[in-house]
Amino acid sequence: MNANPRQINLLNVVRARDSMTVEQLSEMLGVTLQTVRRDVQRLAEAGLLTRFHGGVRVPGSTIENIAHPQRESLNAEGKARIARAVAGQVPNDCSLILNIGTTTEAIAKALLHHTGLRVITNNLNVAAILSSNPACEVIVVGGVVRARDRGIVGEAAVDFIRQFKVDIALIGISGIEADGTLRDYDYREVKVAQAIIEHAREVWLAADSSKFNRPAMVEVAALSQIDRLFTDAPPPEPFPALLAEAQVRFEVSLP
């Protein structure tokens, strides 16, 4: 599904509290019970929420991400806006690293008309997209391919990335918590992401609004390690203050 802003807000509210009744959601979001039930039905059909009698809860946990096809369709429009904003700031003739994630895959599509790029990636989907651009050189990281999303992880991937120092790392993330930490689910993926951050002159984080206040088990980095944030809606509290304190420039790509 391509969730609209109201549905994304509903999803974020449930994620922040683990479970809520339909009545609570109606009151908090200022919409009718009928609207809430319709939105809940669509989100449940997409596997993003689990229904129980009178309410909904988050289907996953802090230890496992939702499936790649569901992530790919969740807020696809917002991710596309983010991708266009990022691509608009990436100069031709520079070096990049793109990591695992559906937002970085959207960025890869938005970079198809750039020239002179040298791109390192541990995401086979990104490699497949950008390999169709003859003016772009793609370097694929070695390591273990994760079947569920074609991400490459493991110590071999970490060692490979340590050979390079790129101009910009374009990274996605599974969650940004209220303490200012960036988090993900797979420890092996996190180790690769940390190497990417360490071996880039600038780090740009691309995260749609569903990532704020989303819990995950493993800490990747802190906001202070990020130079720029691209998102699709104004960050909720307490993130504006955290971003200002960390001196992160952020750009909001509204519809």
CSV table of C-alpha atoms in Angstrom, one decimal, residues 75-227:
chain,number,residue,atom,x,y,z
A,75,ASN,CA,4.9,5.4,2.2
A,76,ALA,CA,6.4,4.9,-1.3
A,77,GLU,CA,5.4,8.4,-2.3
A,78,GLY,CA,7.2,9.9,0.7
A,79,LYS,CA,10.3,7.9,-0.1
A,80,ALA,CA,10.2,9.1,-3.7
A,81,ARG,CA,10.1,12.7,-2.6
A,82,ILE,CA,13.1,12.1,-0.3
A,83,ALA,CA,15.0,10.4,-3.1
A,84,ARG,CA,14.4,13.3,-5.4
A,85,ALA,CA,15.6,15.7,-2.8
A,86,VAL,CA,18.8,13.7,-2.1
A,87,ALA,CA,19.6,13.3,-5.8
A,88,GLY,CA,19.2,17.0,-6.3
A,89,GLN,CA,22.0,17.6,-3.8
A,90,VAL,CA,24.4,14.9,-5.0
A,91,PRO,CA,26.9,16.4,-7.5
A,92,ASN,CA,28.1,14.6,-10.6
A,93,ASP,CA,31.6,13.1,-10.5
A,94,CYS,CA,31.6,12.1,-6.9
A,95,SER,CA,32.0,8.8,-4.8
A,96,LEU,CA,29.1,7.4,-2.8
A,97,ILE,CA,28.2,4.5,-0.6
A,98,LEU,CA,24.6,3.3,-0.5
A,99,ASN,CA,23.5,0.8,2.2
A,100,ILE,CA,20.6,-1.6,2.6
A,101,GLY,CA,17.0,-0.2,2.6
A,102,THR,CA,14.1,0.6,0.5
A,103,THR,CA,14.7,4.3,0.8
A,104,THR,CA,18.3,4.0,-0.6
A,105,GLU,CA,16.8,1.9,-3.4
A,106,ALA,CA,14.5,4.8,-4.2
A,107,ILE,CA,17.6,7.1,-4.2
A,108,ALA,CA,19.3,4.8,-6.6
A,109,LYS,CA,16.4,5.3,-9.1
A,110,ALA,CA,16.6,9.0,-8.6
A,111,LEU,CA,20.4,9.0,-9.5
A,112,LEU,CA,19.9,7.3,-12.8
A,113,HIS,CA,20.6,10.4,-14.8
A,114,HIS,CA,23.7,11.5,-12.9
A,115,THR,CA,27.1,11.2,-14.6
A,116,GLY,CA,30.6,10.3,-13.3
A,117,LEU,CA,29.4,8.6,-10.1
A,118,ARG,CA,31.4,5.8,-8.4
A,119,VAL,CA,29.0,3.9,-6.2
A,120,ILE,CA,29.9,1.3,-3.6
A,121,THR,CA,26.9,-0.6,-2.2
A,122,ASN,CA,26.1,-3.7,-0.1
A,123,ASN,CA,22.6,-3.7,-1.6
A,124,LEU,CA,22.2,-5.8,-4.7
A,125,ASN,CA,18.9,-4.0,-5.5
A,126,VAL,CA,20.8,-0.7,-5.6
A,127,ALA,CA,23.5,-2.3,-7.8
A,128,ALA,CA,20.9,-3.7,-10.2
A,129,ILE,CA,19.3,-0.3,-10.5
A,130,LEU,CA,22.4,1.8,-11.0
A,131,SER,CA,24.1,-0.7,-13.3
A,132,SER,CA,21.7,0.5,-16.0
A,133,ASN,CA,23.3,3.9,-15.9
A,134,PRO,CA,26.3,3.6,-18.2
A,135,ALA,CA,27.8,6.8,-16.8
A,136,CYS,CA,28.0,5.3,-13.3
A,137,GLU,CA,30.5,2.8,-12.0
A,138,VAL,CA,29.1,0.3,-9.4
A,139,ILE,CA,31.2,-1.6,-7.0
A,140,VAL,CA,29.5,-4.4,-5.1
A,141,VAL,CA,30.6,-5.2,-1.6
A,142,GLY,CA,31.6,-8.8,-0.9
A,143,GLY,CA,30.0,-10.9,1.8
A,144,VAL,CA,26.9,-12.9,2.7
A,145,VAL,CA,23.8,-12.1,0.7
A,146,ARG,CA,20.7,-11.9,2.9
A,147,ALA,CA,17.9,-13.6,0.9
A,148,ARG,CA,15.0,-11.6,2.2
A,149,ASP,CA,16.2,-8.2,0.9
A,150,ARG,CA,19.4,-8.9,-1.1
A,151,GLY,CA,21.5,-7.0,1.4
A,152,ILE,CA,25.2,-8.0,1.8
A,153,VAL,CA,26.3,-8.4,5.4
A,154,GLY,CA,29.1,-9.9,7.5
A,155,GLU,CA,32.7,-9.3,8.4
A,156,ALA,CA,33.9,-9.7,4.8
A,157,ALA,CA,31.6,-6.7,3.9
A,158,VAL,CA,33.1,-4.7,6.7
A,159,ASP,CA,36.6,-5.4,5.6
A,160,PHE,CA,35.8,-4.5,2.0
A,161,ILE,CA,34.4,-1.1,2.9
A,162,ARG,CA,37.4,-0.2,5.1
A,163,GLN,CA,39.5,0.0,1.9
A,164,PHE,CA,37.6,3.2,0.8
A,165,LYS,CA,36.9,6.8,1.8
A,166,VAL,CA,34.0,8.2,-0.2
A,167,ASP,CA,32.6,11.7,-0.5
A,168,ILE,CA,29.1,10.9,0.7
A,169,ALA,CA,27.5,8.0,2.5
A,170,LEU,CA,23.7,7.8,1.7
A,171,ILE,CA,22.2,5.6,4.4
A,172,GLY,CA,18.8,4.5,5.5
A,173,ILE,CA,17.9,3.3,9.0
A,174,SER,CA,15.1,1.2,10.6
A,175,GLY,CA,14.4,3.5,13.5
A,176,ILE,CA,15.4,6.8,15.2
A,177,GLU,CA,14.6,6.7,18.9
A,178,ALA,CA,13.9,9.6,21.2
A,179,ASP,CA,17.3,9.5,22.8
A,180,GLY,CA,18.9,10.4,19.4
A,181,THR,CA,20.2,7.0,18.5
A,182,LEU,CA,19.8,5.4,15.1
A,183,ARG,CA,18.9,1.7,15.4
A,184,ASP,CA,18.5,-1.4,13.3
A,185,TYR,CA,17.7,-5.1,13.7
A,186,ASP,CA,20.5,-7.3,12.3
A,187,TYR,CA,23.8,-7.0,14.2
A,188,ARG,CA,25.7,-8.0,11.0
A,189,GLU,CA,24.0,-5.2,9.0
A,190,VAL,CA,24.8,-2.7,11.8
A,191,LYS,CA,28.5,-3.5,11.7
A,192,VAL,CA,28.5,-2.8,7.9
A,193,ALA,CA,26.6,0.5,8.5
A,194,GLN,CA,29.0,1.6,11.1
A,195,ALA,CA,31.9,1.0,8.7
A,196,ILE,CA,30.1,3.0,6.1
A,197,ILE,CA,29.7,5.9,8.4
A,198,GLU,CA,33.4,5.8,9.5
A,199,HIS,CA,34.6,5.8,5.9
A,200,ALA,CA,32.7,8.7,4.4
A,201,ARG,CA,33.5,12.4,4.5
A,202,GLU,CA,29.9,13.3,4.8
A,203,VAL,CA,26.9,11.1,6.0
A,204,TRP,CA,23.4,11.8,4.7
A,205,LEU,CA,20.6,10.0,6.4
A,206,ALA,CA,17.4,9.4,4.4
A,207,ALA,CA,14.5,8.4,6.7
A,208,ASP,CA,10.8,8.8,6.1
A,209,SER,CA,8.5,9.9,8.9
A,210,SER,CA,7.6,6.3,9.9
A,211,LYS,CA,11.2,5.9,11.3
A,212,PHE,CA,10.8,8.4,14.1
A,213,ASN,CA,10.2,6.8,17.5
A,214,ARG,CA,10.4,3.3,15.9
A,215,PRO,CA,12.3,0.9,18.2
A,216,ALA,CA,14.9,-1.6,17.1
A,217,MET,CA,17.4,-3.6,19.1
A,218,VAL,CA,20.9,-2.6,17.9
A,219,GLU,CA,22.4,0.9,18.0
A,220,VAL,CA,24.1,2.0,14.7
A,221,ALA,CA,25.1,5.5,15.5
A,222,ALA,CA,24.0,8.8,17.1
A,223,LEU,CA,22.5,11.8,15.4
A,224,SER,CA,25.8,13.6,16.1
A,225,GLN,CA,27.5,11.3,13.5
A,226,ILE,CA,25.1,12.5,10.8
A,227,ASP,CA,25.7,15.6,8.7
